[in-house]
Amino acid sequence: MENAFGRLAADAWHPVARPVPASGPSHIAHLSLFGIPLTVRSDDAVLLAVLAGICDASPVPASHAVPLDLSLVVDPTLIGSLSSPPHVDGMRMTIDGPSFTARADAARGRGWCRVSPELRDDLDQLRDTALEPLLLFLVTRRGRAPLHAAGFIIDDLAVLLAGPSGSGKSCLTLAAHRAGFAALSDDIVFVAAGARPDVWGLPRPVHLFAHDAPEFDQVVRLRNGKEKRAVALCRQRAPRAAENAVLCLLRFGDAVRLEPVDPNDAPSAFATLEPGFDLLTDEIAAAVAALARCGIWSLTLSDRPDEAIALLADSLPLLRGDR
């Protein structure tokens, strides 16, 4: 997720020509992401299939809301498969590089992306550096606030775990997976603020230091300047969702404890937002306030993540409250 969201930075919007027309019959799909309908047009079935794999397993009918409109094109004038960082100016995003170019206008709900033939054939890179940034930019400005938190689902309850980088979110996500719970994410979840907030996560590998990772070969990636091992938890790529959620703020101690927190203290836990998240301050504040109304807890961690997950599972009736 770091490539998809965390590297967004303010920059100017530079208009360019619209995507080249498709040389063959156009492919059209009606999809959705986090419950927001998408109409997608492409000249290439592979591009469309990769994007569909990022989207909801059960699309929302376009009649339920004004859909986002996307265009995806393979452009033979582009070369390579190197990534390029997104640049954001208000409601507009620009990505320019030798292997792909993209534009998104969240105010109008439109976006497009042109990719090189090489990038089209590098499915992981295509998904992580081109298509996800485009989609996430648009939906996070359509009422799906990104929250720097891990999460997993117990029954129908999303348990969100918030803390700064290094607070143990990834280890807790792995422990939740090993305990049989469905992971939402080890780094970022998306919240629709409301009387009962909806929460989504994109199942992805968790990133752990070598001493925390299982003892078998994993891909080594650089995350925030540190080498970490990517551990795949499942093959699912479609988003997971929950209609109920509870927020736990992480801290370290000698033994695991779960204690209620005054809802008025919740905003202070998100007072300092990391790069990318700081572009959506108001949206994140509204999401945190909505979650706090459902109950907020302090979770003290020991040096054994499985103890914290067991405590949360045993405390499910308490976490659910009257819901």
Coordinates of C-alpha atoms in Angstrom, one line a residue:
M1 CA 0.0 0.0 0.0
E2 CA 2.9 2.3 0.5
N3 CA 3.3 2.7 -3.3
A4 CA -0.5 3.2 -3.8
F5 CA -1.1 5.9 -1.3
G6 CA 1.7 6.8 1.1
R7 CA 4.0 8.6 -1.5
L8 CA 1.4 11.1 -2.7
A9 CA 2.9 14.6 -2.7
A10 CA 1.6 18.1 -3.7
D11 CA 2.6 19.1 -7.2
A12 CA 1.2 21.0 -10.2
W13 CA -1.4 19.6 -12.6
H14 CA 0.0 19.4 -16.1
P15 CA -2.7 18.8 -18.8
V16 CA -1.7 16.4 -21.5
A17 CA -3.4 14.8 -24.5
R18 CA -6.2 12.4 -23.7
P19 CA -5.5 8.6 -24.2
V20 CA -4.9 7.4 -27.7
P21 CA -8.1 5.8 -29.2
A22 CA -8.4 2.1 -28.9
S23 CA -7.3 0.4 -32.1
G24 CA -9.7 -2.5 -31.7
P25 CA -13.1 -3.1 -30.1
S26 CA -13.5 -1.4 -26.8
H27 CA -14.0 -3.5 -23.7
I28 CA -16.4 -2.0 -21.1
A29 CA -17.0 -3.2 -17.6
H30 CA -19.2 -2.1 -14.7
L31 CA -17.4 -2.6 -11.4
S32 CA -17.2 -1.0 -8.0
L33 CA -14.6 -0.3 -5.3
F34 CA -15.5 0.0 -1.7
G35 CA -19.2 0.3 -2.8
I36 CA -18.5 3.1 -5.3
P37 CA -19.6 2.1 -8.9
L38 CA -17.1 2.3 -11.7
T39 CA -17.5 2.3 -15.4
V40 CA -14.3 1.2 -17.1
R41 CA -13.3 1.3 -20.8
S42 CA -10.2 -0.3 -22.2
D43 CA -8.7 -1.4 -25.5
D44 CA -7.1 -4.4 -23.7
A45 CA -8.8 -7.3 -21.9
V46 CA -5.7 -7.9 -19.6
L47 CA -5.8 -4.3 -18.3
L48 CA -9.5 -4.7 -17.6
A49 CA -9.0 -8.1 -15.8
V50 CA -6.2 -6.7 -13.6
L51 CA -8.3 -3.7 -12.6
A52 CA -11.3 -6.0 -12.0
G53 CA -9.2 -8.1 -9.6
I54 CA -8.7 -5.0 -7.4
C55 CA -12.4 -4.2 -7.2
D56 CA -15.3 -5.5 -5.2
A57 CA -16.2 -9.2 -5.6
S58 CA -19.9 -8.2 -6.0
P59 CA -20.1 -4.9 -8.0
V60 CA -22.6 -2.2 -6.9
P61 CA -25.1 -1.3 -9.6
A62 CA -24.3 2.0 -11.2
S63 CA -27.9 3.2 -10.5
H64 CA -27.0 3.4 -6.8
A65 CA -24.7 6.4 -7.2
V66 CA -23.0 8.5 -9.8
P67 CA -20.3 6.2 -11.1
L68 CA -16.6 6.9 -11.6
D69 CA -15.5 6.8 -15.2
L70 CA -12.1 5.3 -16.1
S71 CA -10.2 4.7 -19.4
L72 CA -7.2 2.3 -19.7
V73 CA -5.1 2.1 -22.8
V74 CA -1.9 0.2 -23.9
D75 CA 0.3 2.8 -25.6
P76 CA 3.2 1.4 -27.7
T77 CA 5.0 4.7 -27.6
L78 CA 5.7 4.1 -23.8
I79 CA 8.5 1.8 -22.8
G80 CA 9.7 -0.2 -19.7
S81 CA 7.9 -1.0 -16.5
L82 CA 9.6 1.4 -14.0
S83 CA 7.4 3.0 -11.4
S84 CA 6.8 6.8 -11.1
P85 CA 5.4 8.6 -8.0
P86 CA 2.0 10.3 -8.1
H87 CA 1.7 14.0 -7.7
V88 CA -1.4 15.6 -6.2
D89 CA -2.8 19.1 -6.5
G90 CA -6.1 19.3 -4.7
M91 CA -8.7 17.1 -6.4
R92 CA -6.3 16.2 -9.3
M93 CA -3.6 13.7 -9.6
T94 CA -0.8 13.3 -12.2
I95 CA 1.5 10.4 -12.8
D96 CA 4.2 10.8 -15.5
G97 CA 6.9 8.2 -16.4
P98 CA 8.5 6.4 -19.2
S99 CA 6.2 3.3 -18.7
F100 CA 2.8 4.9 -17.9
T101 CA 1.0 8.2 -17.6
A102 CA -2.2 8.8 -15.7
R103 CA -4.6 11.6 -14.8
A104 CA -7.4 11.7 -12.3
D105 CA -9.9 14.4 -11.6
A106 CA -11.8 13.5 -8.4
A107 CA -14.2 16.5 -8.7
R108 CA -15.5 15.1 -12.0
G109 CA -15.0 11.5 -11.1
R110 CA -12.9 10.7 -14.1
G111 CA -9.5 9.2 -14.7
W112 CA -7.4 7.6 -17.4
C113 CA -4.1 5.7 -17.6
R114 CA -1.8 4.8 -20.6
V115 CA 0.6 2.0 -20.0
S116 CA 3.5 0.5 -22.0
P117 CA 3.3 -3.0 -23.4
E118 CA 6.0 -4.1 -20.9
L119 CA 4.1 -2.8 -18.0
R120 CA 0.9 -4.4 -19.3
D121 CA 2.8 -7.8 -19.0
D122 CA 4.2 -7.1 -15.5
L123 CA 0.9 -7.7 -13.6
D124 CA 2.1 -7.0 -10.1
Q125 CA 3.9 -3.7 -11.1
L126 CA 0.9 -2.7 -13.2
R127 CA -1.5 -3.2 -10.3
D128 CA 0.7 -1.7 -7.5
T129 CA 2.2 1.3 -9.2
A130 CA -0.4 2.3 -11.8
L131 CA -3.9 1.0 -11.3
E132 CA -4.2 1.1 -7.5
P133 CA -2.9 4.7 -7.1
L134 CA -5.5 5.8 -9.8
L135 CA -8.4 4.0 -8.1
L136 CA -7.5 4.9 -4.5
F137 CA -7.0 8.6 -5.3
L138 CA -10.6 8.7 -6.7
V139 CA -12.4 6.7 -4.0
T140 CA -10.6 8.4 -1.1
R141 CA -12.2 11.6 -2.3
R142 CA -15.6 10.0 -2.6
G143 CA -16.2 9.4 1.1
R144 CA -13.8 6.5 1.7
A145 CA -11.3 8.0 4.2
P146 CA -7.9 6.2 4.5
L147 CA -6.9 5.4 8.0
H148 CA -3.3 4.4 9.0
A149 CA -4.3 1.2 10.8
A150 CA -4.3 -2.5 10.6
G151 CA -7.5 -4.5 10.8
F152 CA -9.0 -8.0 10.8
I153 CA -12.6 -9.3 11.1
I154 CA -14.0 -11.3 14.0
D155 CA -17.5 -12.5 13.0
D156 CA -18.9 -9.3 11.4
L157 CA -16.8 -6.9 13.5
A158 CA -13.8 -5.1 12.1
V159 CA -11.1 -4.7 14.8
L160 CA -8.9 -1.8 13.8
L161 CA -5.5 -1.4 15.3
A162 CA -3.9 2.1 15.2
G163 CA -0.4 3.2 16.0
P164 CA 2.6 4.8 14.5
S165 CA 5.0 2.8 12.3
G166 CA 6.8 0.2 14.4
S167 CA 4.0 -0.2 16.9
G168 CA 3.3 -3.8 15.9
K169 CA 0.5 -3.6 13.4
S170 CA 2.0 -6.1 10.9
C171 CA 2.8 -8.7 13.6
L172 CA -0.7 -8.4 14.9
T173 CA -2.2 -8.9 11.5
L174 CA -0.1 -12.0 11.0
A175 CA -1.2 -13.3 14.4
A176 CA -4.8 -12.6 13.6
H177 CA -4.5 -14.6 10.3
R178 CA -2.9 -17.5 12.1
A179 CA -5.8 -17.5 14.6
G180 CA -8.2 -17.9 11.7
F181 CA -9.5 -14.4 11.3
A182 CA -9.8 -12.6 8.0
A183 CA -7.2 -9.9 7.6
L184 CA -8.2 -6.5 6.2
S185 CA -4.7 -4.9 6.0
D186 CA -1.6 -4.5 8.1
D187 CA -1.2 -0.8 7.2
I188 CA -4.3 1.0 5.8
V189 CA -8.1 0.6 6.0
F190 CA -10.8 2.7 4.4
V191 CA -13.7 4.1 6.3
A192 CA -17.1 5.6 5.3
A193 CA -18.1 7.8 8.2
G194 CA -21.7 7.4 9.3
A195 CA -23.8 6.4 12.3
R196 CA -22.4 2.9 11.8
P197 CA -19.1 3.2 9.8
D198 CA -18.4 0.8 7.0
V199 CA -14.8 -0.4 6.7
W200 CA -12.9 -1.9 3.8
G201 CA -9.4 -3.4 3.4
L202 CA -7.4 -4.6 0.5
P203 CA -5.8 -8.0 1.4
R204 CA -2.1 -7.8 0.6
P205 CA 1.1 -9.3 2.0
V206 CA 2.2 -8.1 5.4
H207 CA 5.6 -6.6 5.7
L208 CA 7.8 -7.8 8.6
F209 CA 11.4 -7.6 9.7
A210 CA 13.3 -10.8 9.1
H211 CA 13.2 -11.8 12.8
D212 CA 9.4 -11.6 12.9
A213 CA 8.8 -13.3 9.5
P214 CA 8.1 -17.1 9.1
E215 CA 11.2 -19.1 8.3
F216 CA 10.8 -19.6 4.5
D217 CA 11.7 -17.5 1.5
Q218 CA 9.8 -14.3 1.0
V219 CA 10.2 -11.3 -1.3
V220 CA 12.4 -8.6 0.4
R221 CA 11.1 -5.1 -0.1
L222 CA 12.2 -1.6 1.0
R223 CA 9.5 0.0 3.2
N224 CA 10.1 3.4 4.7
G225 CA 13.8 3.0 4.1
K226 CA 13.9 -0.4 5.9
E227 CA 14.2 -3.9 4.5
K228 CA 11.2 -6.0 5.2
R229 CA 9.9 -9.4 4.1
A230 CA 6.6 -9.6 2.3
V231 CA 4.5 -12.5 3.7
A232 CA 1.4 -13.4 1.7
L233 CA -1.6 -14.3 3.9
C234 CA -4.0 -15.5 1.1
R235 CA -4.6 -15.4 -2.6
Q236 CA -7.6 -13.1 -2.4
R237 CA -7.1 -9.6 -3.9
A238 CA -10.7 -8.3 -3.8
P239 CA -11.5 -6.0 -1.0
R240 CA -12.9 -7.3 2.3
A241 CA -15.7 -5.3 4.1
A242 CA -17.3 -5.0 7.5
E243 CA -20.4 -3.0 8.5
N244 CA -19.3 -2.8 12.2
A245 CA -16.0 -1.6 13.5
V246 CA -14.2 -0.8 16.7
L247 CA -10.9 1.1 17.1
C248 CA -8.0 0.0 19.3
L249 CA -5.1 2.3 20.0
L250 CA -1.8 0.4 20.5
R251 CA 0.7 0.8 23.2
F252 CA 3.5 -1.3 24.7
G253 CA 3.6 -2.7 28.2
D254 CA 4.5 -5.8 30.3
A255 CA 1.2 -7.6 29.8
V256 CA -1.7 -7.4 27.4
R257 CA -4.6 -5.2 28.6
L258 CA -7.8 -3.8 27.0
E259 CA -9.2 -0.7 28.5
P260 CA -11.9 1.8 27.3
V261 CA -10.8 5.2 26.1
D262 CA -12.7 8.5 26.3
P263 CA -14.0 9.1 22.7
N264 CA -12.9 12.7 23.0
D265 CA -9.3 11.5 23.2
A266 CA -9.5 9.7 19.8
P267 CA -8.5 12.6 17.6
S268 CA -5.2 13.1 19.4
A269 CA -4.1 9.6 18.3
F270 CA -4.3 10.9 14.7
A271 CA -3.1 14.4 15.3
T272 CA 0.1 13.8 13.3
L273 CA -0.6 12.3 9.9
E274 CA 2.1 10.7 7.7
P275 CA 2.7 11.9 4.2
G276 CA -0.2 11.2 1.9
F277 CA -2.7 10.9 4.8
D278 CA -2.1 14.6 5.5
L279 CA -3.9 15.5 2.2
L280 CA -7.2 14.2 3.7
T281 CA -7.1 15.7 7.2
D282 CA -10.8 16.6 7.4
E283 CA -12.0 13.3 5.9
I284 CA -9.8 11.3 8.4
A285 CA -11.0 13.3 11.3
A286 CA -14.6 12.6 10.4
A287 CA -13.8 8.9 10.1
V288 CA -12.1 8.8 13.5
A289 CA -15.0 10.6 15.1
A290 CA -17.5 8.1 13.6
L291 CA -15.4 5.2 14.9
A292 CA -15.1 6.8 18.3
R293 CA -18.8 6.9 18.6
C294 CA -18.8 3.1 18.3
G295 CA -16.3 2.7 21.1
I296 CA -12.6 3.2 21.3
W297 CA -10.1 1.1 23.3
S298 CA -6.5 1.1 24.4
L299 CA -4.8 -2.2 23.7
T300 CA -1.5 -2.7 25.6
L301 CA 0.8 -5.2 23.9
S302 CA 3.3 -7.7 25.3
D303 CA 6.1 -9.1 23.3
R304 CA 3.7 -11.9 22.0
P305 CA 1.2 -10.7 19.4
D306 CA -0.9 -13.9 19.7
E307 CA -1.7 -12.9 23.3
A308 CA -3.3 -9.6 22.1
I309 CA -5.3 -11.4 19.4
A310 CA -6.6 -13.9 21.9
L311 CA -7.6 -11.2 24.3
L312 CA -9.5 -9.3 21.5
A313 CA -11.3 -12.5 20.5
D314 CA -12.2 -13.3 24.2
S315 CA -13.5 -9.7 24.5
L316 CA -15.7 -9.8 21.5
P317 CA -19.0 -9.3 23.5
L318 CA -17.4 -6.3 25.2
L319 CA -16.1 -4.8 22.0
R320 CA -19.5 -5.2 20.3
G321 CA -21.3 -3.4 23.1
D322 CA -25.1 -3.1 22.3
R323 CA -24.7 -3.5 18.6

